[in-house]
Amino acid sequence: MKLRTKLFAATTGVALTGTIGLLGTAGAQAATAGTVTSDLRTTVAPGGNFNLSVWELQEPVGSPGNPTTISSSRLQGSNGYQDSYFYTDKSDGAMTFWAPEKGVTTANSDYARSELREMNSNGTPANWALGGTNKLNATLRVVSVTSHVTVGQIHLGTGGSSTKPLLELYYYADGDIKVGIENSPSGGQTPYTVGHVAVGKTWTYMIGESGAHTLNLTINGTTTHYTIPSSFNPYKVYFKAGSYNQSSSDSTTKGARVAFYSLTVSHS
């Protein structure tokens, strides 16, 4: 019942701004064992199961260096946007992201993505200052991956010229889960192995930031902490989640497919 209470609090907006998947208690218990039984509906778009009012979607199509983005207003509701890159899985209702190895990328990346970018409720890009308590929680499984895939980020916003992430959470084809912490706005990332889950099995993460100096990461209940270098102090940041493939080729059939059963954001 604790999970349902938390989900209700999120939908009523008590100290929270974010998305919510309708993952019931039974689904949460199963998720810890590597499988999931969800309360998600299979016949609606992702917006019918998840509150997507504070997310924007980027897909691996469009013009070179300028991928297509789908606004939160188009994502919302049971008849909201979905296609082959972002859709509801008909077997379990998961919000599913597909990023092939060949696809349109941003100007600053060689890799394609089907990924949500955090937005404010008024439709402007989220861009929050370090400090307070900020969390991105997810229950997910990587359905398939060629090499490795980013499934969650804290990304730099305004405050300087860097377009780097502050934190990236990676899942590898061998089941390893690693976090990459950026050393400075100019680049260089230090990786840490933080877990291991077989491909296709369900797991949970929490990516957080607190007090302007600490990154917090919880994988299946195990928490680690990382100090944010002072060189990031001028920057504001935002969350991202989905399938940001980390390998490229000429293949449109190989890539990373990631299914989410719950996704919440909180700021306090």
GROMACS .gro file of C-alpha atoms in nm:
model
  268
    1MET     CA    1   0.000   0.000   0.000
    2LYS     CA    2   0.294   0.234   0.050
    3LEU     CA    3   0.358   0.239  -0.326
    4ARG     CA    4  -0.001   0.329  -0.406
    5THR     CA    5   0.011   0.610  -0.150
    6LYS     CA    6   0.324   0.747  -0.314
    7LEU     CA    7   0.170   0.726  -0.659
    8PHE     CA    8  -0.143   0.909  -0.542
    9ALA     CA    9   0.071   1.183  -0.390
   10ALA     CA   10   0.246   1.227  -0.723
   11THR     CA   11  -0.077   1.263  -0.916
   12THR     CA   12  -0.205   1.524  -0.672
   13GLY     CA   13   0.114   1.727  -0.706
   14VAL     CA   14   0.221   1.726  -0.340
   15ALA     CA   15   0.576   1.865  -0.358
   16LEU     CA   16   0.617   1.683  -0.688
   17THR     CA   17   0.637   1.762  -1.055
   18GLY     CA   18   0.679   1.459  -1.276
   19THR     CA   19   0.542   1.155  -1.449
   20ILE     CA   20   0.376   0.853  -1.307
   21GLY     CA   21   0.329   0.500  -1.431
   22LEU     CA   22   0.038   0.306  -1.290
   23LEU     CA   23   0.250   0.029  -1.139
   24GLY     CA   24   0.053  -0.150  -0.867
   25THR     CA   25   0.177  -0.319  -0.551
   26ALA     CA   26   0.190  -0.661  -0.714
   27GLY     CA   27   0.399  -0.518  -0.996
   28ALA     CA   28   0.643  -0.359  -0.751
   29GLN     CA   29   0.691  -0.686  -0.564
   30ALA     CA   30   0.748  -0.876  -0.885
   31ALA     CA   31   0.994  -0.615  -1.011
   32THR     CA   32   1.235  -0.687  -0.727
   33ALA     CA   33   1.247  -1.048  -0.843
   34GLY     CA   34   1.328  -0.956  -1.202
   35THR     CA   35   0.978  -0.986  -1.350
   36VAL     CA   36   0.687  -0.746  -1.351
   37THR     CA   37   0.310  -0.775  -1.330
   38SER     CA   38   0.181  -0.427  -1.401
   39ASP     CA   39  -0.152  -0.248  -1.388
   40LEU     CA   40  -0.067  -0.061  -1.707
   41ARG     CA   41  -0.326  -0.066  -1.983
   42THR     CA   42  -0.219  -0.223  -2.310
   43THR     CA   43  -0.471  -0.054  -2.540
   44VAL     CA   44  -0.378   0.312  -2.485
   45ALA     CA   45  -0.087   0.533  -2.585
   46PRO     CA   46   0.186   0.586  -2.323
   47GLY     CA   47   0.010   0.909  -2.224
   48GLY     CA   48  -0.286   0.704  -2.109
   49ASN     CA   49  -0.074   0.527  -1.847
   50PHE     CA   50   0.181   0.795  -1.766
   51ASN     CA   51   0.144   1.164  -1.689
   52LEU     CA   52   0.360   1.307  -1.967
   53SER     CA   53   0.273   1.672  -1.900
   54VAL     CA   54   0.630   1.749  -1.793
   55TRP     CA   55   0.818   1.563  -2.064
   56GLU     CA   56   0.911   1.627  -2.426
   57LEU     CA   57   1.011   1.340  -2.657
   58GLN     CA   58   1.308   1.336  -2.893
   59GLU     CA   59   1.312   1.069  -3.165
   60PRO     CA   60   1.583   0.938  -3.403
   61VAL     CA   61   1.416   1.087  -3.713
   62GLY     CA   62   1.413   1.431  -3.872
   63SER     CA   63   1.691   1.622  -4.047
   64PRO     CA   64   2.064   1.568  -3.978
   65GLY     CA   65   2.161   1.735  -3.652
   66ASN     CA   66   1.799   1.824  -3.581
   67PRO     CA   67   1.598   1.526  -3.452
   68THR     CA   68   1.220   1.548  -3.435
   69THR     CA   69   1.074   1.648  -3.097
   70ILE     CA   70   0.720   1.579  -2.979
   71SER     CA   71   0.573   1.830  -2.733
   72SER     CA   72   0.418   1.728  -2.403
   73SER     CA   73   0.076   1.843  -2.524
   74ARG     CA   74   0.091   1.585  -2.805
   75LEU     CA   75   0.212   1.309  -2.574
   76GLN     CA   76  -0.066   1.336  -2.319
   77GLY     CA   77  -0.377   1.120  -2.291
   78SER     CA   78  -0.494   0.776  -2.400
   79ASN     CA   79  -0.494   0.888  -2.765
   80GLY     CA   80  -0.161   1.067  -2.735
   81TYR     CA   81   0.135   1.033  -2.968
   82GLN     CA   82   0.298   0.698  -3.034
   83ASP     CA   83   0.486   0.540  -3.322
   84SER     CA   84   0.746   0.270  -3.382
   85TYR     CA   85   1.005   0.454  -3.170
   86PHE     CA   86   0.779   0.532  -2.873
   87TYR     CA   87   0.480   0.316  -2.794
   88THR     CA   88   0.283   0.106  -2.548
   89ASP     CA   89   0.387  -0.259  -2.541
   90LYS     CA   90   0.073  -0.460  -2.623
   91SER     CA   91   0.172  -0.745  -2.391
   92ASP     CA   92   0.231  -0.558  -2.065
   93GLY     CA   93   0.155  -0.187  -2.117
   94ALA     CA   94   0.515  -0.071  -2.078
   95MET     CA   95   0.613   0.269  -2.218
   96THR     CA   96   0.871   0.151  -2.471
   97PHE     CA   97   1.155   0.341  -2.641
   98TRP     CA   98   1.335   0.212  -2.953
   99ALA     CA   99   1.662   0.367  -3.072
  100PRO     CA  100   1.826   0.194  -3.372
  101GLU     CA  101   2.197   0.213  -3.444
  102LYS     CA  102   2.122   0.416  -3.756
  103GLY     CA  103   1.914   0.725  -3.692
  104VAL     CA  104   1.912   1.104  -3.683
  105THR     CA  105   2.131   1.241  -3.403
  106THR     CA  106   2.182   1.578  -3.241
  107ALA     CA  107   2.471   1.795  -3.356
  108ASN     CA  108   2.666   1.706  -3.041
  109SER     CA  109   2.624   1.326  -3.056
  110ASP     CA  110   2.697   1.034  -3.287
  111TYR     CA  111   2.421   0.820  -3.137
  112ALA     CA  112   2.049   0.800  -3.195
  113ARG     CA  113   1.794   0.825  -2.916
  114SER     CA  114   1.428   0.791  -2.832
  115GLU     CA  115   1.431   0.983  -2.506
  116LEU     CA  116   1.222   1.206  -2.282
  117ARG     CA  117   1.353   1.548  -2.181
  118GLU     CA  118   1.218   1.707  -1.863
  119MET     CA  119   0.993   2.010  -1.912
  120ASN     CA  120   0.809   2.250  -1.683
  121SER     CA  121   0.431   2.226  -1.651
  122ASN     CA  122   0.397   2.552  -1.851
  123GLY     CA  123   0.572   2.394  -2.151
  124THR     CA  124   0.913   2.558  -2.108
  125PRO     CA  125   1.230   2.347  -2.076
  126ALA     CA  126   1.308   2.241  -1.719
  127ASN     CA  127   1.628   2.405  -1.597
  128TRP     CA  128   1.666   2.379  -1.220
  129ALA     CA  129   1.944   2.492  -0.990
  130LEU     CA  130   2.153   2.240  -0.798
  131GLY     CA  131   2.032   2.221  -0.440
  132GLY     CA  132   1.725   2.101  -0.259
  133THR     CA  133   1.623   1.741  -0.319
  134ASN     CA  134   1.568   1.630  -0.678
  135LYS     CA  135   1.491   1.272  -0.782
  136LEU     CA  136   1.421   1.067  -1.093
  137ASN     CA  137   1.274   0.723  -1.010
  138ALA     CA  138   1.213   0.443  -1.259
  139THR     CA  139   1.118   0.077  -1.290
  140LEU     CA  140   1.232  -0.061  -1.624
  141ARG     CA  141   1.385  -0.340  -1.824
  142VAL     CA  142   1.618  -0.336  -2.121
  143VAL     CA  143   1.450  -0.558  -2.378
  144SER     CA  144   1.747  -0.562  -2.617
  145VAL     CA  145   2.074  -0.377  -2.663
  146THR     CA  146   2.368  -0.414  -2.902
  147SER     CA  147   2.644  -0.261  -2.689
  148HIS     CA  148   2.513  -0.028  -2.417
  149VAL     CA  149   2.241   0.229  -2.368
  150THR     CA  150   2.183   0.534  -2.149
  151VAL     CA  151   1.853   0.496  -1.961
  152GLY     CA  152   1.867   0.805  -1.737
  153GLN     CA  153   2.056   1.134  -1.713
  154ILE     CA  154   2.108   1.453  -1.522
  155HIS     CA  155   2.203   1.687  -1.807
  156LEU     CA  156   2.358   2.032  -1.801
  157GLY     CA  157   2.130   2.322  -1.889
  158THR     CA  158   2.212   2.691  -1.880
  159GLY     CA  159   2.509   2.845  -1.699
  160GLY     CA  160   2.788   2.790  -1.947
  161SER     CA  161   2.879   2.658  -2.290
  162SER     CA  162   2.901   2.286  -2.206
  163THR     CA  163   2.645   2.045  -2.355
  164LYS     CA  164   2.764   1.750  -2.144
  165PRO     CA  165   2.560   1.538  -1.904
  166LEU     CA  166   2.648   1.566  -1.536
  167LEU     CA  167   2.548   1.202  -1.485
  168GLU     CA  168   2.464   0.919  -1.725
  169LEU     CA  169   2.326   0.578  -1.623
  170TYR     CA  170   2.432   0.302  -1.862
  171TYR     CA  171   2.308  -0.052  -1.915
  172TYR     CA  172   2.541  -0.294  -2.100
  173ALA     CA  173   2.464  -0.600  -2.311
  174ASP     CA  174   2.638  -0.824  -2.055
  175GLY     CA  175   2.400  -0.701  -1.783
  176ASP     CA  176   2.635  -0.458  -1.610
  177ILE     CA  177   2.489  -0.128  -1.492
  178LYS     CA  178   2.734   0.162  -1.476
  179VAL     CA  179   2.712   0.529  -1.392
  180GLY     CA  180   2.930   0.788  -1.561
  181ILE     CA  181   3.006   1.104  -1.363
  182GLU     CA  182   3.139   1.397  -1.564
  183ASN     CA  183   3.471   1.529  -1.430
  184SER     CA  184   3.419   1.888  -1.547
  185PRO     CA  185   3.204   2.087  -1.792
  186SER     CA  186   3.485   2.058  -2.048
  187GLY     CA  187   3.460   1.679  -2.055
  188GLY     CA  188   3.602   1.355  -1.923
  189GLN     CA  189   3.379   1.099  -1.753
  190THR     CA  190   3.458   0.856  -1.470
  191PRO     CA  191   3.261   0.529  -1.483
  192TYR     CA  192   3.155   0.320  -1.181
  193THR     CA  193   2.993  -0.024  -1.190
  194VAL     CA  194   2.681  -0.008  -0.972
  195GLY     CA  195   2.485  -0.326  -1.046
  196HIS     CA  196   2.414  -0.624  -1.267
  197VAL     CA  197   2.079  -0.739  -1.411
  198ALA     CA  198   2.027  -0.985  -1.696
  199VAL     CA  199   1.885  -0.852  -2.022
  200GLY     CA  200   1.507  -0.860  -2.014
  201LYS     CA  201   1.482  -0.856  -1.634
  202THR     CA  202   1.317  -0.571  -1.448
  203TRP     CA  203   1.511  -0.338  -1.217
  204THR     CA  204   1.477  -0.002  -1.047
  205TYR     CA  205   1.683   0.313  -1.026
  206MET     CA  206   1.677   0.647  -0.850
  207ILE     CA  207   1.897   0.928  -0.980
  208GLY     CA  208   1.910   1.220  -0.743
  209GLU     CA  209   2.087   1.541  -0.649
  210SER     CA  210   2.083   1.705  -0.308
  211GLY     CA  211   2.240   2.000  -0.135
  212ALA     CA  212   2.408   2.129  -0.454
  213HIS     CA  213   2.712   1.908  -0.391
  214THR     CA  214   2.599   1.543  -0.398
  215LEU     CA  215   2.475   1.302  -0.661
  216ASN     CA  216   2.276   1.009  -0.524
  217LEU     CA  217   2.217   0.685  -0.714
  218THR     CA  218   2.011   0.386  -0.599
  219ILE     CA  219   2.003   0.063  -0.801
  220ASN     CA  220   1.765  -0.206  -0.673
  221GLY     CA  221   1.784  -0.061  -0.322
  222THR     CA  222   2.163  -0.010  -0.304
  223THR     CA  223   2.269   0.355  -0.283
  224THR     CA  224   2.598   0.523  -0.374
  225HIS     CA  225   2.696   0.890  -0.350
  226TYR     CA  226   2.923   1.106  -0.565
  227THR     CA  227   3.055   1.458  -0.506
  228ILE     CA  228   2.968   1.714  -0.772
  229PRO     CA  229   3.286   1.903  -0.880
  230SER     CA  230   3.270   2.274  -0.801
  231SER     CA  231   3.321   2.356  -1.169
  232PHE     CA  232   2.953   2.267  -1.220
  233ASN     CA  233   2.829   2.525  -0.967
  234PRO     CA  234   2.726   2.784  -1.231
  235TYR     CA  235   2.508   2.535  -1.416
  236LYS     CA  236   2.142   2.448  -1.397
  237VAL     CA  237   2.034   2.096  -1.495
  238TYR     CA  238   1.741   1.874  -1.598
  239PHE     CA  239   1.647   1.504  -1.612
  240LYS     CA  240   1.627   1.275  -1.915
  241ALA     CA  241   1.505   0.914  -1.945
  242GLY     CA  242   1.449   0.660  -2.222
  243SER     CA  243   1.674   0.484  -2.473
  244TYR     CA  244   1.984   0.678  -2.576
  245ASN     CA  245   2.174   0.414  -2.774
  246GLN     CA  246   2.552   0.420  -2.731
  247SER     CA  247   2.652   0.239  -3.050
  248SER     CA  248   2.610   0.324  -3.418
  249SER     CA  249   2.622   0.143  -3.752
  250ASP     CA  250   2.426   0.132  -4.078
  251SER     CA  251   2.169  -0.102  -3.922
  252THR     CA  252   1.809   0.003  -3.860
  253THR     CA  253   1.725  -0.331  -3.694
  254LYS     CA  254   2.000  -0.340  -3.431
  255GLY     CA  255   1.978  -0.102  -3.137
  256ALA     CA  256   1.842  -0.054  -2.787
  257ARG     CA  257   1.481  -0.114  -2.680
  258VAL     CA  258   1.391  -0.007  -2.325
  259ALA     CA  259   1.056  -0.058  -2.148
  260PHE     CA  260   0.948   0.156  -1.850
  261TYR     CA  261   0.684   0.044  -1.598
  262SER     CA  262   0.702   0.355  -1.378
  263LEU     CA  263   0.872   0.692  -1.403
  264THR     CA  264   0.848   0.976  -1.151
  265VAL     CA  265   1.023   1.307  -1.099
  266SER     CA  266   1.021   1.502  -0.772
  267HIS     CA  267   1.163   1.838  -0.666
  268SER     CA  268   1.148   1.970  -0.310
   0.00000   0.00000   0.00000
